[in-house]
Coordinates of C-alpha atoms in Angstrom, one line a residue:
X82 CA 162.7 116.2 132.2
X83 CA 162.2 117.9 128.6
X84 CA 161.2 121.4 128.1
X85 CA 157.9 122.8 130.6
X86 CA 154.8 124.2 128.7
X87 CA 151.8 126.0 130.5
X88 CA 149.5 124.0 127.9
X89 CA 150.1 120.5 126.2
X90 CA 147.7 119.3 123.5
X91 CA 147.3 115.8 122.5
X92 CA 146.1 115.8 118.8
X93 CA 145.7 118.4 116.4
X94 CA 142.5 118.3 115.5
X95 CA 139.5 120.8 115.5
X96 CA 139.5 120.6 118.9
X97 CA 143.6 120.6 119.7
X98 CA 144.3 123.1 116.8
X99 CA 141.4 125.6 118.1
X100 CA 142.4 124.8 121.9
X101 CA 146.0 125.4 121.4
X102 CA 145.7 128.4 119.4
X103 CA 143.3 129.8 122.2
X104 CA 145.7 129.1 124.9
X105 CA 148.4 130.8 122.8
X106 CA 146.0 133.9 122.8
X107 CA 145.8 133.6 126.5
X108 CA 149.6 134.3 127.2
X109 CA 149.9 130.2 127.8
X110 CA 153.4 128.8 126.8
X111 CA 151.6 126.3 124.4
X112 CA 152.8 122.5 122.5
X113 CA 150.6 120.4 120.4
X114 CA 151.5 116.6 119.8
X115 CA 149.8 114.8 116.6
X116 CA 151.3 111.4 115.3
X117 CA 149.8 112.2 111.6
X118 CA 149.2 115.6 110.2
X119 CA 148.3 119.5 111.5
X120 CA 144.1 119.5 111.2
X121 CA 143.8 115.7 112.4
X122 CA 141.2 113.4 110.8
X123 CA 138.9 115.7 110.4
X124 CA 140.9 117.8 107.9
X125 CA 142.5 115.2 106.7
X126 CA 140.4 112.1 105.9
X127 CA 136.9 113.0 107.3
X128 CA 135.0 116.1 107.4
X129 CA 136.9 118.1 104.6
X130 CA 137.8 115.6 102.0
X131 CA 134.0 114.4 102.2
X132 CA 132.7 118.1 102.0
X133 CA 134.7 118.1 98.6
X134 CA 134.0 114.9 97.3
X135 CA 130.5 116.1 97.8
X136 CA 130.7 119.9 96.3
X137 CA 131.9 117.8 93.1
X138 CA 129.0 115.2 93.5
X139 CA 126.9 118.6 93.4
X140 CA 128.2 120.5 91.0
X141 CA 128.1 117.0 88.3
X142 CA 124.6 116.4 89.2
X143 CA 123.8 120.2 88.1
X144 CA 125.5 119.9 85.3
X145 CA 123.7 116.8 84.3
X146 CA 120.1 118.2 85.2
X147 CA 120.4 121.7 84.6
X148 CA 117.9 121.8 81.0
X149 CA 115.5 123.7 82.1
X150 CA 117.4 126.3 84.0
X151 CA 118.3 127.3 80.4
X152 CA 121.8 125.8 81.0
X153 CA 122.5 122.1 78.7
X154 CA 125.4 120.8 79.1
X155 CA 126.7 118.0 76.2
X156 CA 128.6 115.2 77.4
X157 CA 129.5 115.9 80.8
X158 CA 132.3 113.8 82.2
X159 CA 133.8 112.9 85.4
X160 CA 137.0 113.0 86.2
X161 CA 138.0 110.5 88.9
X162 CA 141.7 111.6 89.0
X163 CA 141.0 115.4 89.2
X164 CA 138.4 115.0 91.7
X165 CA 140.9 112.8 94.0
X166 CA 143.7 115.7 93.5
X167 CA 141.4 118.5 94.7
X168 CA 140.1 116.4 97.7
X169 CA 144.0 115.8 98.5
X170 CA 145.0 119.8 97.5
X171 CA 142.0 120.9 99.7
X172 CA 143.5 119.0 102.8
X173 CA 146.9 119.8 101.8
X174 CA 145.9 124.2 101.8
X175 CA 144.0 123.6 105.0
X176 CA 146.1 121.1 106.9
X177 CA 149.1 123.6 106.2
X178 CA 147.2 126.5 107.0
X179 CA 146.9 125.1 110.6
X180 CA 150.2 125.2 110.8
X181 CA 150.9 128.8 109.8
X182 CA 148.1 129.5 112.4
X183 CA 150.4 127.9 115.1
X184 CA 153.6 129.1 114.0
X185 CA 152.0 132.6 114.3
X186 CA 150.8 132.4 117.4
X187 CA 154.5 130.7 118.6
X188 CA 152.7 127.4 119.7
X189 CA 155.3 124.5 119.2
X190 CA 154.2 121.2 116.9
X191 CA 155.7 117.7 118.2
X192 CA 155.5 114.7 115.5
X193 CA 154.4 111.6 117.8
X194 CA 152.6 109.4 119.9
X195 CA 151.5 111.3 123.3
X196 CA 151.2 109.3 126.4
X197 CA 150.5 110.8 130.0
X198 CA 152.8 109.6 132.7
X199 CA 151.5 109.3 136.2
X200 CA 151.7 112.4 137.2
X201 CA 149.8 113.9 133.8
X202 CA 152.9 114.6 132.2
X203 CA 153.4 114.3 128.7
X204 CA 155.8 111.7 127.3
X205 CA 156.8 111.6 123.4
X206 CA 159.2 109.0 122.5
X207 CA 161.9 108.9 125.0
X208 CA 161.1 112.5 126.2
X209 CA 158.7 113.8 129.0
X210 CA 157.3 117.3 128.8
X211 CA 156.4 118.8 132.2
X212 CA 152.6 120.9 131.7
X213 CA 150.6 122.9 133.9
X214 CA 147.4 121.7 131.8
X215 CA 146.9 118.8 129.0
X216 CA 144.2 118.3 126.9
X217 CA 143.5 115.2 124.9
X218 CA 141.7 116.0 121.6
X219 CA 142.8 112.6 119.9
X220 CA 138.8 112.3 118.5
X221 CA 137.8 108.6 117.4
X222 CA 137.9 105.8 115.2
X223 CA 135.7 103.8 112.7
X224 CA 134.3 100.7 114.4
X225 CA 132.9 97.6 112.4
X226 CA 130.3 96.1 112.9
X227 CA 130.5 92.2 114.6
X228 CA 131.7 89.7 113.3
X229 CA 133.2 91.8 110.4
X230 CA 136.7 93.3 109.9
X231 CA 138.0 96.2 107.7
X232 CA 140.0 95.2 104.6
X233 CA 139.9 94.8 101.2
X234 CA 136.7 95.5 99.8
X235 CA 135.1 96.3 103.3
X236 CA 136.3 99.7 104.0
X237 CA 135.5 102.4 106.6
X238 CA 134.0 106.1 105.8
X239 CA 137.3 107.0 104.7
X240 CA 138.3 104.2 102.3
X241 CA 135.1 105.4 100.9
X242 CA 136.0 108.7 100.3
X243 CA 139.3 107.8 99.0
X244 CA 138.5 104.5 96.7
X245 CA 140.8 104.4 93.5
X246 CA 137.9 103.8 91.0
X247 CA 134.0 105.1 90.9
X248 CA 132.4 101.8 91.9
X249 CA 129.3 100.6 89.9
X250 CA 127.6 98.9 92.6
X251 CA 128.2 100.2 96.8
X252 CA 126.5 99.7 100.4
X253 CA 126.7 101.6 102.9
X254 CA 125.8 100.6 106.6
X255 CA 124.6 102.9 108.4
X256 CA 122.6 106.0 107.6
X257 CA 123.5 108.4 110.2
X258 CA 125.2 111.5 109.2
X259 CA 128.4 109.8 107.6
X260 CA 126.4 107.2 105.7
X261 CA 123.6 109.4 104.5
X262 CA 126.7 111.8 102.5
X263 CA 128.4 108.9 101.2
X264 CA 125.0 107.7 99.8
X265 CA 124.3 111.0 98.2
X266 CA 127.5 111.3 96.8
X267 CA 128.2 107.7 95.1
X268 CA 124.1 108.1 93.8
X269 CA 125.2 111.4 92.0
X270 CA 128.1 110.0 90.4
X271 CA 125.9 107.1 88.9
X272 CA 126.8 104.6 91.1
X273 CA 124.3 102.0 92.1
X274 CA 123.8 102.8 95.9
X275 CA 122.5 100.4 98.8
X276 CA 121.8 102.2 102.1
X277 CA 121.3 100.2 105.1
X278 CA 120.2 100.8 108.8
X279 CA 119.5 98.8 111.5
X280 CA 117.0 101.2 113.1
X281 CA 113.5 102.0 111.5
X282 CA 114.2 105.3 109.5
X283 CA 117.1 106.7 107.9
X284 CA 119.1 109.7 109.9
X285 CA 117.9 108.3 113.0
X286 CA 118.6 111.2 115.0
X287 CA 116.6 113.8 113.3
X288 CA 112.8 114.5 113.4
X289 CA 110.6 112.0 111.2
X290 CA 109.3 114.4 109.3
X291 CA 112.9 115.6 108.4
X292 CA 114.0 112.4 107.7
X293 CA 110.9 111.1 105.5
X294 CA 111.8 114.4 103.1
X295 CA 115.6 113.0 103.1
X296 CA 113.8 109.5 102.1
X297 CA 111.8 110.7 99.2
X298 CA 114.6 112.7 97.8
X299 CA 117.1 109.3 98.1
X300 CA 114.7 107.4 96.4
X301 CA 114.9 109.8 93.4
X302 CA 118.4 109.7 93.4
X303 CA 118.3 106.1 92.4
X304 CA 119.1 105.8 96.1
X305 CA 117.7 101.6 97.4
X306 CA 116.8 101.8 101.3
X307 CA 116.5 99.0 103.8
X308 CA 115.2 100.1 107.4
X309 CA 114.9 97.6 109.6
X310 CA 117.6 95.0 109.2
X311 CA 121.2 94.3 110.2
X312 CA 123.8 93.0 107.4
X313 CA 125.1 89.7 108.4
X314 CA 127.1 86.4 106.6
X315 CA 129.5 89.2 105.0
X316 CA 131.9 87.5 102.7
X317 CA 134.5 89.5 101.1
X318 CA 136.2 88.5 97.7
X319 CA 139.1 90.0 95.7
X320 CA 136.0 91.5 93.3
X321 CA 133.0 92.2 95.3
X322 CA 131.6 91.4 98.9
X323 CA 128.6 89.4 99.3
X324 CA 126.0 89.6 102.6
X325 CA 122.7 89.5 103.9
X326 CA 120.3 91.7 105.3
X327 CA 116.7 90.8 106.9
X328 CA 115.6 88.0 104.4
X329 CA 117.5 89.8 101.4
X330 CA 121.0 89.0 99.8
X331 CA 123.6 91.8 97.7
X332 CA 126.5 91.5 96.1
X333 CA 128.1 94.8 95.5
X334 CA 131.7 96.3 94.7
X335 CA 132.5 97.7 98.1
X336 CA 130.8 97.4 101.2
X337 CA 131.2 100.9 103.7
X338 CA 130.6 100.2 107.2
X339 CA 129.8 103.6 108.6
X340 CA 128.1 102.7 111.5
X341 CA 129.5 104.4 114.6
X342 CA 133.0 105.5 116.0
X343 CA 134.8 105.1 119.4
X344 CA 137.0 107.3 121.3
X345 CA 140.6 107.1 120.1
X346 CA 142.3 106.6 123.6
X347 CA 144.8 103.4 122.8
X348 CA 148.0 104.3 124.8
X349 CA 147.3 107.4 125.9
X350 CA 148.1 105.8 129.4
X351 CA 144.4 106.9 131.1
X352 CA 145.0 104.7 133.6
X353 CA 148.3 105.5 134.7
X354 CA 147.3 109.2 134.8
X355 CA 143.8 108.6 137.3
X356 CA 142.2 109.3 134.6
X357 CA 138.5 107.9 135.0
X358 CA 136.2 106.5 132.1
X359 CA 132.2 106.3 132.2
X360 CA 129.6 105.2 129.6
X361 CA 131.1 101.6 130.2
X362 CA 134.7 102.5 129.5
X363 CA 133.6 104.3 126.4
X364 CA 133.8 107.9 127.4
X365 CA 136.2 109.9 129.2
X366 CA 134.5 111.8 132.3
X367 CA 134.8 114.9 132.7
X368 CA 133.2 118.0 134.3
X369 CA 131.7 120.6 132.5
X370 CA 134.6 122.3 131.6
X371 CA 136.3 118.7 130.2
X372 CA 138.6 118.5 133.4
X373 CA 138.6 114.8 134.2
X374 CA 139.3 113.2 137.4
X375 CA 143.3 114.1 137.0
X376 CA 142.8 117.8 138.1
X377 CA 145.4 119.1 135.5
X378 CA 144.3 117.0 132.3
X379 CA 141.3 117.9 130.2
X380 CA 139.4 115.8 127.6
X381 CA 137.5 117.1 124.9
X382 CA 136.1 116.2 121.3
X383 CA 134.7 112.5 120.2
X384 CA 136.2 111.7 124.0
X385 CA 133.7 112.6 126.2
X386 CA 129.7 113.4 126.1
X387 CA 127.3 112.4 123.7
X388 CA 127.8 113.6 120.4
X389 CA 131.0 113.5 117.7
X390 CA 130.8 116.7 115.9
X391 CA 133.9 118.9 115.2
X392 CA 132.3 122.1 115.9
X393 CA 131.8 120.5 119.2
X394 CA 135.7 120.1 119.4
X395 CA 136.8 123.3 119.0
X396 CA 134.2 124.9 121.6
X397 CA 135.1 122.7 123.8
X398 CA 138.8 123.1 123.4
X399 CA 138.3 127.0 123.9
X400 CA 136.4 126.1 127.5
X401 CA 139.3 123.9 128.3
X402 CA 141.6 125.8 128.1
X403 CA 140.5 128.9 129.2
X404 CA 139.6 127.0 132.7
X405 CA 142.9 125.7 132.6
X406 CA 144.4 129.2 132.7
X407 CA 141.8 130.3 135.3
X408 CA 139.9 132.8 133.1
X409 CA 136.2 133.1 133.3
X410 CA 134.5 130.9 130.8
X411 CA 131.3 129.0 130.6
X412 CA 130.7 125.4 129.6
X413 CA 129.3 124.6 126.1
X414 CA 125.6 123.6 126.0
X415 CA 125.4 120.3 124.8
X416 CA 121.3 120.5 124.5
X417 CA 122.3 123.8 121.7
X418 CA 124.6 121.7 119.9
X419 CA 123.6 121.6 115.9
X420 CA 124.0 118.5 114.0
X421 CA 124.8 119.3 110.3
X422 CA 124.1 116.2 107.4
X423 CA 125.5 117.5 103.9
X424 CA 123.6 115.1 102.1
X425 CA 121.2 116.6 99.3
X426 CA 119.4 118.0 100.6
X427 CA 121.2 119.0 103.3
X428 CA 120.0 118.5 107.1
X429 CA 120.5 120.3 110.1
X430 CA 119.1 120.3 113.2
X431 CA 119.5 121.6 117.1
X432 CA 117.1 120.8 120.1
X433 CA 114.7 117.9 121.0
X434 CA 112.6 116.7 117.5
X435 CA 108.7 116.9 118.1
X436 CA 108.5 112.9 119.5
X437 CA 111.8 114.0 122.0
X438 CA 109.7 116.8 123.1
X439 CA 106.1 114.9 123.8
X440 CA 108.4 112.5 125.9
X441 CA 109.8 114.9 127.8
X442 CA 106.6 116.1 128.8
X443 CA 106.1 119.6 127.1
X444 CA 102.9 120.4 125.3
X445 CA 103.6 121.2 122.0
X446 CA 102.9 123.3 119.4
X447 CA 104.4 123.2 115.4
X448 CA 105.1 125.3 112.9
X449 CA 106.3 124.1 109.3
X450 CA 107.0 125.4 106.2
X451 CA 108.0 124.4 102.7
X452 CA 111.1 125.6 101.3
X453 CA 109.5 126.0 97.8
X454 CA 106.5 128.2 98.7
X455 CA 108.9 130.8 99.3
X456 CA 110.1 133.1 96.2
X457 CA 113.6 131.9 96.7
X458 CA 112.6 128.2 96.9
X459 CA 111.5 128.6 93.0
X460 CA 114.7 130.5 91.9
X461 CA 117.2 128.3 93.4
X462 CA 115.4 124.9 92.4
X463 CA 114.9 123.7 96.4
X464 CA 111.6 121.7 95.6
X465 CA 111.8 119.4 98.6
X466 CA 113.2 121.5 101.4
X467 CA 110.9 121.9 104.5
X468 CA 111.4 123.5 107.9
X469 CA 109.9 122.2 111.1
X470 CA 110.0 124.2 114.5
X471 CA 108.8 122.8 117.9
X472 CA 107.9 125.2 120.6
X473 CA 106.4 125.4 124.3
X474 CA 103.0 125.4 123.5
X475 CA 102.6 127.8 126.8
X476 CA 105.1 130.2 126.8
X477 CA 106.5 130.0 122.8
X478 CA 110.0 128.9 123.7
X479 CA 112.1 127.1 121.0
X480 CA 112.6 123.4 121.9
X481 CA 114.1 122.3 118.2
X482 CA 114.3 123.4 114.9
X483 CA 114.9 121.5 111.8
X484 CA 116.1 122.5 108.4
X485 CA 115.9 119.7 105.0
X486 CA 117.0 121.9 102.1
X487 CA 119.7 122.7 99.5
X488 CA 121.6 125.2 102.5
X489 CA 120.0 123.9 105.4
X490 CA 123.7 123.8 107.6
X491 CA 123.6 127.5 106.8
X492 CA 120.1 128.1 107.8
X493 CA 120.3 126.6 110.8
X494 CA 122.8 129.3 113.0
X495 CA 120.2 131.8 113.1
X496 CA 117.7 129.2 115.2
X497 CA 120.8 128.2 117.0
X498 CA 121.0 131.8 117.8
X499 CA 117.5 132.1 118.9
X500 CA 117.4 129.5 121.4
X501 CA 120.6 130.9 122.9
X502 CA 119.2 133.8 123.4
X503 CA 115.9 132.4 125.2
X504 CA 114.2 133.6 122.0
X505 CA 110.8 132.6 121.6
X506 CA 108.6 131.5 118.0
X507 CA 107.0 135.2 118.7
X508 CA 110.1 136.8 117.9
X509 CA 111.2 134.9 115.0
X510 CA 107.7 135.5 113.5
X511 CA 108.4 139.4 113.4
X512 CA 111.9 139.4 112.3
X513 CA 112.1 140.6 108.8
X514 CA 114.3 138.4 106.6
X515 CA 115.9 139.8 103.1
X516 CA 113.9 138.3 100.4
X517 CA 114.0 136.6 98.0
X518 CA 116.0 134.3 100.4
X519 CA 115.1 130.6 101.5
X520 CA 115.7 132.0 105.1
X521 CA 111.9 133.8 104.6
X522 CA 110.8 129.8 105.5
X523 CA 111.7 130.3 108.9
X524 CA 109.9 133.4 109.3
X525 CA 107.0 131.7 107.8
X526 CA 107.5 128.4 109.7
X527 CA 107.5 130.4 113.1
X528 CA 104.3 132.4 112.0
X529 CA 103.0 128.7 111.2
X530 CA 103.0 128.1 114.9
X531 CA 99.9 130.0 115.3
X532 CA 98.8 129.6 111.9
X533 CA 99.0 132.7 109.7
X534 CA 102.4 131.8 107.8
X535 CA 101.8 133.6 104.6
X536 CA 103.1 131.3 101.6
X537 CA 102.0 128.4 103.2

């Protein structure tokens, strides 16, 4: 047997990194294991390098459009190379800023595949490492849809972030969170953009209304949208990929399947370890503090429950581990757990939408508010942003809020906040907000409820 830790993470993730680094805090003897680089996927070749991609899809568009905000700018280029080197020097800063964070708080980093042995150790190569507590953080991967592989010209969300040339002509499947930013970002650096999904609106998740606003705004962009439809007959060429969809044929440079992800748990050895699955072997179960059914291994992440968010990771990863070292904790509340789409306009959302709610049997009452009748909504140019709350029509309680809007993911933490906190639309309709903000739409969306927002 190798050297004994108190706490062994599988992957460094947002959810390894932030649950290793808690444990450290905790006094734990801490290790994390990651086959790739500190920060994970997320870091690495999701979340972060697509937030770049995007700030530079943002700041090009502006530049472009910007005449009558007083600002002209004459032959505005982009460059593909420079772009590409600041999405891999963004990762780069981050991914070894993880690192710094784990040498300072002494937590160990193992290069390698992790495998649990049957009695929930850790094994890494030809060495085991003896733990008190594991958890697996080793989040997902892309999944294709049937009958269709990745390669080539059919790439994953990553390949699209990463492709070596601006494409004239792209599809994207799927327009869920991933699908909706890839859209928005190719459309804004002139490329020709399909967007595809299966189900009957676009960001399938979110409230209609939300997701009609995102619609509109797409369709401006240049954006073509097929609801409705699955892709079929794919045929992938050395130039181009040719398919079908409903009763209508494309041929386009690249075809992005960004459709959905599974857990990532190939040879972790689940079995071996008693470590039970649900959701039809999708999921890993676990309680409500991410302990599965091996008492002293923990699962956390795009592993277990419902949704694959990174801030969902990391909370989870501090729960984990804190129960692992027997301190008092509390489980994460998955129904409070805010989805963030940084499209343009941005979306984000927590709680039931208005159709969630009516099926769950609450009487409701809505209050919405447009971004632009607010001050703020002139000066900063957010013409289409809008948000939507849905309360208990009895006692005023919070069920959802939605946010579509330039800086909606930064709106959003106050509603978040709110519901935590039991807060009702009564209290959110007294709070003063600092104007001239786009923040004031939530006071007036809240005051809508009852119908006296003022800028409506």
């Amino acid at each position: 047997m190798a050297e004994s830790f108190d706490q062994i993470v599988i992957g460094g993730g947002p959810g390894g990194y932030v649950a290793a680094i808690r444990a450290a805090q905790l006094g734990q003897k801490t290790v994390v294991v990651e086959r790739d680089k500190a920060g994970g996927r997320c870091l690495n070749y999701a979340c972060i390098p697509a937030k770049t991609v995007l700030r530079t899809a943002e700041i090009f568009h502006e530049a472009q459009d910007s005449a009558e905000l007083g600002v002209v700018g004459n032959d505005v280029q982009l460059d593909w190379g420079a772009l590409h080197k600041r999405r891999e020097d963004v990762s780069a800063t981050l991914s070894g800023g993880v690192e710094g964070l784990w040498k300072k708080n002494k937590i160990e980093f193992i290069h390698g595949d992790a495998s649990l042995t049957t009695d929930g150790n850790v094994k890494v190569g030809d060495e085991v490492y003896e733990a008190k507590a594991v958890t697996l953080a080793t989040g997902s991967v892309a999944l294709p849809i049937p009958g269709v592989e990745f390669g080539g010209r059919v790439v994953e969300t990553w390949g699209a972030w990463s492709l070596p040339e601006r494409p004239n002509r792209i599809a994207v499947v799927g327009a869920g969170a991933s699908g909706a930013e890839l859209a928005s970002a190719y459309a804004r650096f002139g490329t020709e953009v399909l967007l595809i999904e299966m189900l009957d609106q676009i960001l399938p998740a979110e409230d209609k209304d939300v997701a009609r606003v995102v619609e509109r705004v797409f369709k401006k962009q240049g954006i073509e949208i097929s609801t409705g439809a699955p892709v079929e007959n794919v045929e992938a060429g050395d130039s181009s990929v040719k398919f079908t969809y409903g009763d209508n044929s494309a041929e386009v440079d690249y075809l992005c399947i960004a459709g959905g992800r599974a857990p990532d748990t190939e040879g972790l050895g689940l079995e071996e370890a008693g470590v039970e699955l649900e959701e039809g072997g999708r999921k890993i179960k676990v309680d409500e503090y991410g302990r599965t059914t091996n008492q002293k291994v923990f699962a956390i992440g795009d592993l277990v429950n419902r949704k694959a968010l990174a801030h969902k990771a990391s909370e989870e990863g501090v729960v984990a581990v804190e129960a692992a070292a027997g301190v008092e904790t509390h489980p994460v509340d998955q129904e409070l757990m805010v989805g963030a789409t940084f499209c343009q306009p941005q979306v984000a959302s927590v709680g039931l939408t208005e159709a969630q709610a009516k099926e769950a049997g609450h009487e409701v009452k809505v209050g919405k508010q447009k971004i632009s009748g607010e001050g703020a909504g002139i000066v900063y140019d957010d013409k289409d942003g809008l948000v939507k709350l849905v309360v208990d029509a009895k006692y005023g309680e919070v069920l959802g809020a939605h946010v579509v809007g330039n800086r909606a993911c930064d709106m959003i933490a106050e509603l978040v906040a709110t519901m935590a906190l039991e807060g009702g639309y009564q209290e959110l309709s007294r709070i003063v907000h600092p104007h001239p903000t786009v923040s004031e739409a939530v006071l007036d969306a809240a005051r809508a409820v009852d119908g006296w927002a003022i800028h409506a």
